[in-house]
C-alpha positions as MATLAB code, in Angstrom:
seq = 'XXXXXXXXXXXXXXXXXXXXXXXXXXXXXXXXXXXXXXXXXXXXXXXXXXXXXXXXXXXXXXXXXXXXXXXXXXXXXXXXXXXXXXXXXXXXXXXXXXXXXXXXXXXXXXXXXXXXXXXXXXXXXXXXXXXXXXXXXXXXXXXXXXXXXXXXXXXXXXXXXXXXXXXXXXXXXXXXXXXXXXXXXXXXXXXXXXXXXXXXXXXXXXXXXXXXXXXXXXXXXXXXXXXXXX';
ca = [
     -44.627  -26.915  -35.381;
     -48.008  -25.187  -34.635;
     -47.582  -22.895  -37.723;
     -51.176  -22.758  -38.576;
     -51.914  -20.428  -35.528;
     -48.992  -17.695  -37.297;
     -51.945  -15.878  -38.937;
     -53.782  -15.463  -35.976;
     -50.801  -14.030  -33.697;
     -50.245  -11.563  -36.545;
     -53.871  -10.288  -36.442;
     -53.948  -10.470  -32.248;
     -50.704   -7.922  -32.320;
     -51.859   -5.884  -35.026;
     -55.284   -5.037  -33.608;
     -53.580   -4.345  -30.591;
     -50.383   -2.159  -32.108;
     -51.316   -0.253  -34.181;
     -49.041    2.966  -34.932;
     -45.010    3.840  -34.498;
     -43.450    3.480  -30.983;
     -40.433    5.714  -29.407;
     -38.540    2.895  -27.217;
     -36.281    3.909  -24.397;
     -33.358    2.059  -23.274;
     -33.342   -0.594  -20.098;
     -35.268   -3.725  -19.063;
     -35.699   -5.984  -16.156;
     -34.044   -9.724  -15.785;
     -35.677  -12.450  -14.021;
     -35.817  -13.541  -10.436;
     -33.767  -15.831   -9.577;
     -35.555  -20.120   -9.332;
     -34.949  -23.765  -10.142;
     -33.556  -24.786  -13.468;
     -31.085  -27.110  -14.800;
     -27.472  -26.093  -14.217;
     -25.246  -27.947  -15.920;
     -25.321  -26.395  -19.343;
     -21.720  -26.313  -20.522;
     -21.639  -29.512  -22.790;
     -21.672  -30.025  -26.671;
     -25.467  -30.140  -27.304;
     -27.389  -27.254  -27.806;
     -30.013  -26.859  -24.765;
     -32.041  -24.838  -26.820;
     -33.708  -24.440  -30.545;
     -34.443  -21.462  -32.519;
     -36.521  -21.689  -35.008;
     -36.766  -18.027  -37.087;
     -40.529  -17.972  -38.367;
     -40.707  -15.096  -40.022;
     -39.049  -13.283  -41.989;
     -38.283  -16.181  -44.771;
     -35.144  -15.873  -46.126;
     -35.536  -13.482  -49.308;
     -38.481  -11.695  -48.482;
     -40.088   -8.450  -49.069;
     -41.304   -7.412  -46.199;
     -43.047   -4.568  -44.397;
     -44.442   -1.260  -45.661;
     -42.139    2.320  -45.242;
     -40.007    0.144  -43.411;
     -42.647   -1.241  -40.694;
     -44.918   -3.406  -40.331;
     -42.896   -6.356  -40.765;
     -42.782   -9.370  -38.559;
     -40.244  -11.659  -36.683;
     -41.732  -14.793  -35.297;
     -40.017  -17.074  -32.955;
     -40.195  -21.072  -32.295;
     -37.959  -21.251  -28.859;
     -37.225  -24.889  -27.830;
     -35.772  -25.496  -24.080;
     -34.726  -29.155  -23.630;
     -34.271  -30.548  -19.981;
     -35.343  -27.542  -18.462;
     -37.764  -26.578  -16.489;
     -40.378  -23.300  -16.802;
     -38.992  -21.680  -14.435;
     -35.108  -22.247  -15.892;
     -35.705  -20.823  -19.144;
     -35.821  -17.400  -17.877;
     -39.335  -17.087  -18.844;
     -41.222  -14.573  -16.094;
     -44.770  -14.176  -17.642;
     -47.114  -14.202  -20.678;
     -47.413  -10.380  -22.358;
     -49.073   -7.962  -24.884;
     -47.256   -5.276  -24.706;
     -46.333   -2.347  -27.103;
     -45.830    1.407  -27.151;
     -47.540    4.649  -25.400;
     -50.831    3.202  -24.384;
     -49.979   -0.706  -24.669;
     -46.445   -0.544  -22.747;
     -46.977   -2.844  -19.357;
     -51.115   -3.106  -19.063;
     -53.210   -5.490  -18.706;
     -54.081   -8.085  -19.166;
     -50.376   -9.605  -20.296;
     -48.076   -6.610  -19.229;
     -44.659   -6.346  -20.109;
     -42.125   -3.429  -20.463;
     -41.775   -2.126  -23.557;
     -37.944   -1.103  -24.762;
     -34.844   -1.963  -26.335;
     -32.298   -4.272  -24.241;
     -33.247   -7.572  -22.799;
     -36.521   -8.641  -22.172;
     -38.310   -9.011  -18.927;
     -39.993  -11.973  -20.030;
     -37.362  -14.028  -22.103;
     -34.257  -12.314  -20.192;
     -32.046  -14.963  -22.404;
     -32.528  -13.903  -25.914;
     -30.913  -11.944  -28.275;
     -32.446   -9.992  -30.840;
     -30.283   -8.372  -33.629;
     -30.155   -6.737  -36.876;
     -27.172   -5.686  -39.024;
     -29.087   -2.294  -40.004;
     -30.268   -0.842  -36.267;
     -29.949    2.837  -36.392;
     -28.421    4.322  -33.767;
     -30.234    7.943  -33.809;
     -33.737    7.075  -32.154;
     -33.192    7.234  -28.145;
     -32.330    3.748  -27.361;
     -30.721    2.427  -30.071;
     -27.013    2.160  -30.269;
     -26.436    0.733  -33.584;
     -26.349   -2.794  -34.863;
     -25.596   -4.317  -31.478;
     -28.858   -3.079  -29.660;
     -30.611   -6.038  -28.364;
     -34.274   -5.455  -29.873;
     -35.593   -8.273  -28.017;
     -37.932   -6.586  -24.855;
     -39.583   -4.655  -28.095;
     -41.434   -8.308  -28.830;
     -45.361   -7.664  -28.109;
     -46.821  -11.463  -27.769;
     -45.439  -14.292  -25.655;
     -46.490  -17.542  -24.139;
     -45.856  -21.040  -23.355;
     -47.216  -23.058  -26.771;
     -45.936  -26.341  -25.769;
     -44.211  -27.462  -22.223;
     -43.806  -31.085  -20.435;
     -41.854  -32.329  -17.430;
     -38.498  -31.166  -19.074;
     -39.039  -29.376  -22.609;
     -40.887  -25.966  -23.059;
     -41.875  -24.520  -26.376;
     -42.343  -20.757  -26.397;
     -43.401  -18.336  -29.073;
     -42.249  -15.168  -29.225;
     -43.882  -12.734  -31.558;
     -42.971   -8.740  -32.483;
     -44.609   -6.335  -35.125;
     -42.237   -3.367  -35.852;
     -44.037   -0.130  -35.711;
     -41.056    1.980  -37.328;
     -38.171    2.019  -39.611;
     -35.462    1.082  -36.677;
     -33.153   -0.885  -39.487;
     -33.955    1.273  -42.433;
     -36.078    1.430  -45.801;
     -35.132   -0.148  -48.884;
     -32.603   -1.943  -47.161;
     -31.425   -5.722  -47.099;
     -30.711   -6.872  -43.504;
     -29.599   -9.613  -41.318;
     -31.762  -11.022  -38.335;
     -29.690  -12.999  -36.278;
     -30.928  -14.395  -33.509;
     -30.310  -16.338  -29.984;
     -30.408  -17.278  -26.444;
     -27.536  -16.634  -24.400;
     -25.694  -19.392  -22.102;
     -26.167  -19.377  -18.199;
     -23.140  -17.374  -17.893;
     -23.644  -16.603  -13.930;
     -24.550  -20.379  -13.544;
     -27.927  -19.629  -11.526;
     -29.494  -22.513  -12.992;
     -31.721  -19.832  -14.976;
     -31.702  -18.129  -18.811;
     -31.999  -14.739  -18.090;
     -28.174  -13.014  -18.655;
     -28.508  -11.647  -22.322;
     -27.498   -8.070  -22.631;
     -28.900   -4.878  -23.527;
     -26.163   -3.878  -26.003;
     -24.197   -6.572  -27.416;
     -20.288   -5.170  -27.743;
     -17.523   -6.224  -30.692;
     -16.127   -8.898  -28.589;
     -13.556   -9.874  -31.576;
     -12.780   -6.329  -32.753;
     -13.746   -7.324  -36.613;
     -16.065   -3.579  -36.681;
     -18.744   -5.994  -37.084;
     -21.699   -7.644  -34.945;
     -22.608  -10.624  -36.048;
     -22.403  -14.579  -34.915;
     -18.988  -14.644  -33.532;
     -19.391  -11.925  -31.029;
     -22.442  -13.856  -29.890;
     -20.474  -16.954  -29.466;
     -18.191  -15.156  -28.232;
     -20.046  -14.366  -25.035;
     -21.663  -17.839  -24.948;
     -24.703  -19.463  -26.214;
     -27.281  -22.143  -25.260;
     -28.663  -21.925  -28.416;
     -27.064  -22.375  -32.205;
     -26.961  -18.753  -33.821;
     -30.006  -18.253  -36.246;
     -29.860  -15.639  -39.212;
     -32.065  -15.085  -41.962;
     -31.149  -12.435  -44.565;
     -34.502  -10.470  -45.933;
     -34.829   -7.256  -47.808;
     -37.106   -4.036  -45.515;
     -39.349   -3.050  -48.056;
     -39.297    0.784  -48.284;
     -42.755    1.435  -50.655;
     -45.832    3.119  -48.746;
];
């Protein structure tokens, strides 16, 4: 993969996000348009490929500033079927939905990858918005666009910079991550929720409530420590 081009994403967001954010709950899903529709077979339609964080790591500083960095793979689909609306640079206060990529900033799904799933096993659920482990932190990614894209595969990239402690200090987490199934079989990735429930009644969220609900992709998780030092 194109992982030389990692350092410059990270300094494109941070120049352009710099400081905390107060997210409010709610996003948009896609219009409806072409795609492939027959999804429900044995192979995987889609890759995730966690970036960052590595498994192990040390990351952030107060318990920000740490990134997550996705490879998203769509086979035999088409743009327009992956659910994916528009480029964006988008962030908090001053950055949320303005040129010249906008894009809503919140937690829930996102209005420009309405199919994925963003988790982590330490979400608090005190900051307005968040609802605890199951909050879908993907529409709080700030840089996305097509990286890679024939006749029937796109590549996308999907990058986020977290501008406050949401999932803690000094804390190890889990990042799990993934892109929903076509569950309303519109031929289009966009049906990933804002909150995702206990669908096995374990008192956890984790990989089997994700596969409970269905998923295109295979569930990715990476298990990384939120460094809590200034």
């Amino acid at each position: 993969m194109k992982k030389m081009t990692t350092a410059l994403t990270a300094l494109t967001v941070t120049a352009a996000l710099g400081g905390t954010y107060a997210a409010t709950a709610g996003s948009a899903s896609a219009a409806p348009g072409p795609g492939h529709r027959d999804r429900h077979h044995a192979t995987k339609s889609v890759d995730v490929e966690i970036l960052a964080p590595a498994r192990g790591d040390n990351a952030g500083i107060a318990g920000a500033g740490w990134f997550v960095d996705l490879d998203i793979d769509f086979h035999d689909t088409t743009l327009a079927g992956t659910g994916f609306t528009a480029n964006q640079l988008t962030g908090p206060a001053a950055h949320n939905n303005t040129a010249p990529f906008p894009g809503s900033f919140s937690t829930g799904a996102d209005d420009r990858m309405p199919g994925l799933v963003v988790l982590t096993s330490t979400t608090n659920s005190t900051l307005p918005g968040f609802s605890g482990p199951g909050t879908n932190l993907a529409n709080l990614f700030n840089l996305t666009g097509v990286t890679d894209r024939s006749r029937n595969d796109v590549e996308i990239w999907d990058t986020w910079i977290v501008g406050a402690p949401i999932a803690g200090k000094d804390v190890t987490t889990r990042l799990t991550v993934a892109v929903i199934d076509d569950l309303n079989h519109d031929g289009i990735y966009n049906d990933a929720p804002a909150v995702v429930t206990d669908q096995n009644a374990d008192g956890r969220i984790d990989r089997r409530d994700l596969e409970a609900i269905g998923v295109a992709s295979k569930v990715e998780t990476v298990d990384f420590r939120i460094n809590g030092a200034s």
